[in-house]
GROMACS .gro file of C-alpha atoms in nm:
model
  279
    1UNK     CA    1 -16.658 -15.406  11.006
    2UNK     CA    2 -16.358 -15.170  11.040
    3UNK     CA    3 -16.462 -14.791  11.085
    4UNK     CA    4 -16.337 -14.442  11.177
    5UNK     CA    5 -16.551 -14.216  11.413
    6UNK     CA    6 -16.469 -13.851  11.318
    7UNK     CA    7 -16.698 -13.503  11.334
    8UNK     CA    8 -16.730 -13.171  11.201
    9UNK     CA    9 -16.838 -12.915  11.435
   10UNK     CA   10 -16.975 -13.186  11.656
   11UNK     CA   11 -17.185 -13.331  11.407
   12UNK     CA   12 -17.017 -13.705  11.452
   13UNK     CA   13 -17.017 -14.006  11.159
   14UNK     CA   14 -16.932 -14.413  11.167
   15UNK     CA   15 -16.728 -14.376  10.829
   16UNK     CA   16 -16.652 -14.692  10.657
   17UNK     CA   17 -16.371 -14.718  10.420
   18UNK     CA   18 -16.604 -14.858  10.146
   19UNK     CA   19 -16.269 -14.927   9.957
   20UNK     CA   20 -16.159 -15.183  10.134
   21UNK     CA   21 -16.497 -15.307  10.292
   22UNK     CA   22 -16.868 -15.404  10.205
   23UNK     CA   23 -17.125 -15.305  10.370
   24UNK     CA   24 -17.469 -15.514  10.305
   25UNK     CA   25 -17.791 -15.330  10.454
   26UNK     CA   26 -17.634 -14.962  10.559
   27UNK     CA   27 -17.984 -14.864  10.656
   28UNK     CA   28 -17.963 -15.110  10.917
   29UNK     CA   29 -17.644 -15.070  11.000
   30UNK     CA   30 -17.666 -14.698  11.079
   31UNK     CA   31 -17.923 -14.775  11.328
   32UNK     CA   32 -17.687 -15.030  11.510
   33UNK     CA   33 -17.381 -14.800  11.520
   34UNK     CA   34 -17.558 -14.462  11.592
   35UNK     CA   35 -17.741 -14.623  11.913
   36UNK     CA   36 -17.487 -14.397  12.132
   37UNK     CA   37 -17.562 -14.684  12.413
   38UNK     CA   38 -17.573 -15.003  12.217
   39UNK     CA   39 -17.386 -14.900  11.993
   40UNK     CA   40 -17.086 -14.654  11.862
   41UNK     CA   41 -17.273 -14.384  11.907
   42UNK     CA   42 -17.299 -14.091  11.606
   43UNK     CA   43 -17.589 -13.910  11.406
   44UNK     CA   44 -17.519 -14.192  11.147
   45UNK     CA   45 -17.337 -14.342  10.929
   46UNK     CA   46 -17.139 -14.231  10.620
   47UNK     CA   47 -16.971 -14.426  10.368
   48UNK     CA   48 -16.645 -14.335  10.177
   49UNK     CA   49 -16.726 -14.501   9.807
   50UNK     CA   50 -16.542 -14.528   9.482
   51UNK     CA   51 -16.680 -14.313   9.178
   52UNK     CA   52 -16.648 -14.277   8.857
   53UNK     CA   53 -16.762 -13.973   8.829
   54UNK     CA   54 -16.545 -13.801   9.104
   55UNK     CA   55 -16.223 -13.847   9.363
   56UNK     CA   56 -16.482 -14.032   9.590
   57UNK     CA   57 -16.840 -14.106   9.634
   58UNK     CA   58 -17.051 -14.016   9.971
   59UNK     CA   59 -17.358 -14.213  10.079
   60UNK     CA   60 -17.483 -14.070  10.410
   61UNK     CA   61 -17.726 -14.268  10.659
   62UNK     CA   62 -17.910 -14.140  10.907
   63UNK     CA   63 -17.912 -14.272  11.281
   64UNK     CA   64 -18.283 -14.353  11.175
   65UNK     CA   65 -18.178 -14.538  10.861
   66UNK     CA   66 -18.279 -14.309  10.646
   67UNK     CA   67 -18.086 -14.173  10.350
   68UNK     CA   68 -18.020 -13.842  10.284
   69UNK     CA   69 -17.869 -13.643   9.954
   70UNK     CA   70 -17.598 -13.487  10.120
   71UNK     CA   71 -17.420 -13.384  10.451
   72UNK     CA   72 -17.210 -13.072  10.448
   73UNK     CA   73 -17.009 -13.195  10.789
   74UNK     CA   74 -16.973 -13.525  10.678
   75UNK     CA   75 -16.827 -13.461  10.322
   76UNK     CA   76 -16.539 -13.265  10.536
   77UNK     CA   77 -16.472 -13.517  10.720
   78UNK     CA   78 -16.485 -13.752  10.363
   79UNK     CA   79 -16.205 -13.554  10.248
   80UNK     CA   80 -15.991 -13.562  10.569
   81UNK     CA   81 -16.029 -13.918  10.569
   82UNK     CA   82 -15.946 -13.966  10.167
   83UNK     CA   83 -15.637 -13.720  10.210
   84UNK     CA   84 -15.490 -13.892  10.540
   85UNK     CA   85 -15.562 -14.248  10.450
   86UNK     CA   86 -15.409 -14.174  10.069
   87UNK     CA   87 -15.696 -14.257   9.886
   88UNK     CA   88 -15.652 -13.910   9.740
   89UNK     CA   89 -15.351 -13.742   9.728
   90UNK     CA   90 -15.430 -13.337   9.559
   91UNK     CA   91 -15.575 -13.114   9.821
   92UNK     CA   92 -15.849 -13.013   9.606
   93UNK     CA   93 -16.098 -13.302   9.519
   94UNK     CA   94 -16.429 -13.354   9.412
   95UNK     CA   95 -16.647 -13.540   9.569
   96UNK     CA   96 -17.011 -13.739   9.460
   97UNK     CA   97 -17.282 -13.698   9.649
   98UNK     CA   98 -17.671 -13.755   9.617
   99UNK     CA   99 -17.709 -13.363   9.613
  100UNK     CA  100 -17.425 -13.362   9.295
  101UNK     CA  101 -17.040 -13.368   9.252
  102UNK     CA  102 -16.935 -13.073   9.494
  103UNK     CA  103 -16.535 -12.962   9.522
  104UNK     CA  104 -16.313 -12.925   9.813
  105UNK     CA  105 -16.016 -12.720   9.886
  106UNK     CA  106 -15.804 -12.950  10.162
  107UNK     CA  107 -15.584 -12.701  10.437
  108UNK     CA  108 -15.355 -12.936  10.617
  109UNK     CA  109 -15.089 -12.902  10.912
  110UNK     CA  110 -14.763 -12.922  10.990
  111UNK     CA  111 -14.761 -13.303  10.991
  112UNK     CA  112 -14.975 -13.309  10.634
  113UNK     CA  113 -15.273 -13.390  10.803
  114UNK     CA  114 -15.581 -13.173  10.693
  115UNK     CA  115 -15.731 -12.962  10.982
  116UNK     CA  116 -16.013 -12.763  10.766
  117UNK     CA  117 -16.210 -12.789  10.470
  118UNK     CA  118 -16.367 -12.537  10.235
  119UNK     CA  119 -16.688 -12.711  10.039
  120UNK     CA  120 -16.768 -12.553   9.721
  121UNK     CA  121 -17.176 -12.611   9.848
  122UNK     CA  122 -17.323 -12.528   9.520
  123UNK     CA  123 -17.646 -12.286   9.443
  124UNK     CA  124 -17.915 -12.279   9.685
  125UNK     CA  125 -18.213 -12.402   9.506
  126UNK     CA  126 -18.503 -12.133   9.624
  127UNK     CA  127 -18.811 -12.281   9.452
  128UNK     CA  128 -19.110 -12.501   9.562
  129UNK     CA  129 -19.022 -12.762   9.354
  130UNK     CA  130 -18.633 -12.746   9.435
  131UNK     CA  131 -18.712 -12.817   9.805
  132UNK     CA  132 -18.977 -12.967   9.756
  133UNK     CA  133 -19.241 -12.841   9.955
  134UNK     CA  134 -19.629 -12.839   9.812
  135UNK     CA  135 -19.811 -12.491   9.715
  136UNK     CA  136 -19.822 -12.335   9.416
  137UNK     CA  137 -19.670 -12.148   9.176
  138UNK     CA  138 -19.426 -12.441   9.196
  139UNK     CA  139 -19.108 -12.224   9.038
  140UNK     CA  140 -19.231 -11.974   9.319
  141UNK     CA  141 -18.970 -11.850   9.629
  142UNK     CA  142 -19.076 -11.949   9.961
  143UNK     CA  143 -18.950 -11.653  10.208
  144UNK     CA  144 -19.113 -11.509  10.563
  145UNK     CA  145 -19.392 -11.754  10.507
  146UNK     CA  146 -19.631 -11.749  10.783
  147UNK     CA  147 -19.694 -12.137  10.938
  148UNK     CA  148 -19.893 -12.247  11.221
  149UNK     CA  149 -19.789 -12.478  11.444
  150UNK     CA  150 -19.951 -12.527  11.771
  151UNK     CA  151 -20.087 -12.167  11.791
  152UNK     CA  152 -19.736 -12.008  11.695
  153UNK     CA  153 -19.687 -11.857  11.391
  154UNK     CA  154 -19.370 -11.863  11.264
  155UNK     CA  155 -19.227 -11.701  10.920
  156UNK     CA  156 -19.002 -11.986  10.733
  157UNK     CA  157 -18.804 -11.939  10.436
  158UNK     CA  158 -18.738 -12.251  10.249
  159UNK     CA  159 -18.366 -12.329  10.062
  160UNK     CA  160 -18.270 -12.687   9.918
  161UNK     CA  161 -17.852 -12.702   9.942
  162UNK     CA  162 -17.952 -13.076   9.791
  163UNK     CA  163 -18.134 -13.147  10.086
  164UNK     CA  164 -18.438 -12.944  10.226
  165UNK     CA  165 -18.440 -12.670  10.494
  166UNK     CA  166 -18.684 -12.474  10.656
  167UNK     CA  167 -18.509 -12.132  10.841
  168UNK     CA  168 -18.732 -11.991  11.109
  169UNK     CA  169 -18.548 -11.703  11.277
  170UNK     CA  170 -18.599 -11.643  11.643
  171UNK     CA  171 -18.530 -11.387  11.917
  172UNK     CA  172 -18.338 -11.620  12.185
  173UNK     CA  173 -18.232 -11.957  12.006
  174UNK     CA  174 -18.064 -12.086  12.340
  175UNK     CA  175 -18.383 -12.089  12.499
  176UNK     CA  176 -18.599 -12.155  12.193
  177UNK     CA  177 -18.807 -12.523  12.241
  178UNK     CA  178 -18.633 -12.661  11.963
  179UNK     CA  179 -18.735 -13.039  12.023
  180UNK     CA  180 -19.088 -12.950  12.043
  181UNK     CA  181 -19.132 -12.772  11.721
  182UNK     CA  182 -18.847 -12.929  11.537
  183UNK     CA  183 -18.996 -13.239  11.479
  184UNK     CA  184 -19.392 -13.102  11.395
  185UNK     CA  185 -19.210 -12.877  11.109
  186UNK     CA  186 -18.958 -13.150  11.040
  187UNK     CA  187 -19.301 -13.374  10.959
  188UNK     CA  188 -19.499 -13.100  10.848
  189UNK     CA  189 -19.746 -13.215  10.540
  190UNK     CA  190 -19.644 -12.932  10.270
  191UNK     CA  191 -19.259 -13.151  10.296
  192UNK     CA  192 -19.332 -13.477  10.125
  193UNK     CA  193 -18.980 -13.595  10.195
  194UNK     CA  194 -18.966 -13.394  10.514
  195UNK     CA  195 -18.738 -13.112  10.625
  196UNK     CA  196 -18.425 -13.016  10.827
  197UNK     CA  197 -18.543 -12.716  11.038
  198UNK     CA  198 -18.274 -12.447  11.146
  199UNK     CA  199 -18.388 -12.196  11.443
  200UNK     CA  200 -18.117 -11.881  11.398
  201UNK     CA  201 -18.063 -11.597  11.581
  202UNK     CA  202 -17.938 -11.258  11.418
  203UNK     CA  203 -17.616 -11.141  11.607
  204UNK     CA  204 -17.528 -10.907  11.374
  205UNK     CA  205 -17.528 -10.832  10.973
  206UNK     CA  206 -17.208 -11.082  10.952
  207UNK     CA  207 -17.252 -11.333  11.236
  208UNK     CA  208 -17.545 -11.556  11.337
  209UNK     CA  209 -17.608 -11.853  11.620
  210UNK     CA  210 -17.762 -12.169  11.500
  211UNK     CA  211 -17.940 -12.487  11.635
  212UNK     CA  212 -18.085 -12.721  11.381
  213UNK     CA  213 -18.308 -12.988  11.436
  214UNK     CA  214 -18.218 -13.255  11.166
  215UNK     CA  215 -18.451 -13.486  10.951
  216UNK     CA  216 -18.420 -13.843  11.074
  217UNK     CA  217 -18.140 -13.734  11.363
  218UNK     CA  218 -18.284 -13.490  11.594
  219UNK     CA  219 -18.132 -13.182  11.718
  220UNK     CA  220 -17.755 -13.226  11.627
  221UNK     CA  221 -17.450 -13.045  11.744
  222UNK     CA  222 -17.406 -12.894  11.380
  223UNK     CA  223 -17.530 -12.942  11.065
  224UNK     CA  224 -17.341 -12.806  10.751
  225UNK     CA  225 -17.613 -12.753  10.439
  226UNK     CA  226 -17.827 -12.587  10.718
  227UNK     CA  227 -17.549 -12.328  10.755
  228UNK     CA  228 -17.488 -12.264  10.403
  229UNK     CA  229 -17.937 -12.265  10.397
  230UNK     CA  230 -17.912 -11.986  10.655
  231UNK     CA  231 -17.668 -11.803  10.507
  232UNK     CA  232 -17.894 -11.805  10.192
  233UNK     CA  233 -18.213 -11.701  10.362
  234UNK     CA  234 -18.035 -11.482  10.588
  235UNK     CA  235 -17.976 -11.274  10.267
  236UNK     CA  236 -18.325 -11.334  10.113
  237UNK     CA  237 -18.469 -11.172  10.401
  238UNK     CA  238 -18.239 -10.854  10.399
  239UNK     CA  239 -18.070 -10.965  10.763
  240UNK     CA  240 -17.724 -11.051  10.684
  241UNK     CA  241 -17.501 -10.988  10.451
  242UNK     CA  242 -17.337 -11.285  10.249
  243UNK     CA  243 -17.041 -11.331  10.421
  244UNK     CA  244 -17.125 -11.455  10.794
  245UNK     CA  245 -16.970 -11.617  11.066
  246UNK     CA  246 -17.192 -11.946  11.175
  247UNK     CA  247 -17.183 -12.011  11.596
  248UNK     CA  248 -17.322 -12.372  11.653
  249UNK     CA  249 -17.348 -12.611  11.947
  250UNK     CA  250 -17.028 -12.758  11.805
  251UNK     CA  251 -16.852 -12.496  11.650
  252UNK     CA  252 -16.858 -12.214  11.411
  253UNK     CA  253 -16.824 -12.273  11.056
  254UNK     CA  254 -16.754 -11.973  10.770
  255UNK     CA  255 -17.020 -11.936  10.481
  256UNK     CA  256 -16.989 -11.707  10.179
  257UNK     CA  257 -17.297 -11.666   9.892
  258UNK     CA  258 -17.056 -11.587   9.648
  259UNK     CA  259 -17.073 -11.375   9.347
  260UNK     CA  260 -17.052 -11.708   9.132
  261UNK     CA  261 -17.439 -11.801   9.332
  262UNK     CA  262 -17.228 -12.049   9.487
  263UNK     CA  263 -17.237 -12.123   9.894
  264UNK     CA  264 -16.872 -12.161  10.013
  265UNK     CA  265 -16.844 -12.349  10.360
  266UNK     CA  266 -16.553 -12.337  10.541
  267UNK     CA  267 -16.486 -12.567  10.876
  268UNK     CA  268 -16.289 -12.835  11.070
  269UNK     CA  269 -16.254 -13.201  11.031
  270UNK     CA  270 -16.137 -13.448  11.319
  271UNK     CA  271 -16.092 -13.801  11.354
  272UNK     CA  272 -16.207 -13.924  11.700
  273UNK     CA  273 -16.053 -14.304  11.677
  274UNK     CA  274 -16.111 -14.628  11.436
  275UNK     CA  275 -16.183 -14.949  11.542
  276UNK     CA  276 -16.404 -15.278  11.432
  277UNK     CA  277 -16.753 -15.357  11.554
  278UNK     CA  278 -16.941 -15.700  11.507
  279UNK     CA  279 -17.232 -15.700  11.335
   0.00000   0.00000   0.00000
């Protein structure tokens, strides 16, 4: 199997040209290549699909072989990929993804080769049912929610960008025990398809640090729907305003709630190297 390692922000993909190649069992697959000692090494796999509904078609695999709607990293890196490899040619595409068909406006160099991305994310979906999460009213907002885990109380605020998020924010995110509680919230019985978890600290009304501890990955360098989440909750709770500046472990990525209800990300896209693998 041919395949291109690139990352947003850290957050690094297998991608698989799925217009030139097949690949049979991805679930399995993303396990093998993710393995970051057996195998390539990545927090999973994403392939780059025909549609006929869009420019191109995302599935994206996590290094647990689980499927998720949507990555907002990975669809960056979807576009680079599509643009450089002329699959696409316009620098604004759409793309089709398990969370809908979202656009992207392309930036590219000197040498035509695109450097940044900006992801039209969609609405935040703000409802039980949206997320999901369990609890009635259903079509209620979830937002400073008190939730116990191991005698700590934290206040979440839920936001679906397609995929489900739970924002807790924190005094000292650096030192906060992110793989301890990441994975009991991430599990947690009110999220029947469980939850990405993003621990945030408030830096100021326009700029906030992340770490996010990612359903069926871990904690991951960056993760791009639970930047556009916190930017959305950031607002619900009356902390930011909706235009912030996004420090992760791998980079810092722009988000906008814009006056359309639509999250705007804005971030890189780099190809590491390509190669083949036998599987």
């Amino acid at each position: 199997m041919k395949f291109t390692k690139m990352h947003g922000a850290g957050n690094d993909y297998v991608y698989v040209n799925c217009f030139a190649e097949q690949v049979g069992e991805p679930e399995q697959v993303a396990i093998r290549v993710s393995n970051r000692n057996f195998g390539i090494g990545s927090d999973g796999l994403i392939l780059i699909m025909p549609s006929d509904k869009a420019d191109v078609r995302m599935r994206m695999f996590n290094s647990d072989g689980s499927e998720s709607e949507m990555c907002g990293n990975g669809i960056r890196c979807v576009a680079k990929y599509a643009y450089d490899h002329g699959i696409v040619t316009k620098k604004e595409i759409s793309a089709e993804t398990g969370a809908g068909i979202l656009t992207l406006q392309l930036f590219t160099n000197g040498v035509d080769k695109v450097e940044k991305v900006r992801v039209n994310m969609g609405p935040p979906r703000l409802t039980r049912a949206q997320i999901p999460m369990l609890g009635d009213p259903q079509d209620s907002q979830v937002v400073a929610l008190p939730l116990n885990i191991l005698h700590e109380t934290f206040a979440i605020t839920t936001v679906s960008m397609g995929n489900p998020h739970c924002v807790i924010f924190v005094d000292d995110v650096e030192h906060f025990q992110v793989e301890k509680y990441g994975p009991l919230i991430e599990n947690h019985h009110m999220f029947p398809r469980r939850t990405n978890v993003e621990f945030v600290q408030i830096i100021s009304r326009t700029e906030v640090r992340q770490r996010t501890w990612e359903r069926g990955a871990g904690e991951t360098l960056a993760c791009g729907t639970g930047a556009s989440a916190v930017c959305a909750a950031g607002v619900l709770n009356g902390l930011t305003e909706k235009k912030i500046l996004n420090h992760l472990s791998g980079g810092d990525l722009e988000l906008e709630w814009a006056e359309d209800g639509n999250v705007y990300m804005t971030g890189p896209a780099v190809e590491v190297f390509s190669g083949e693998i036998n599987l």
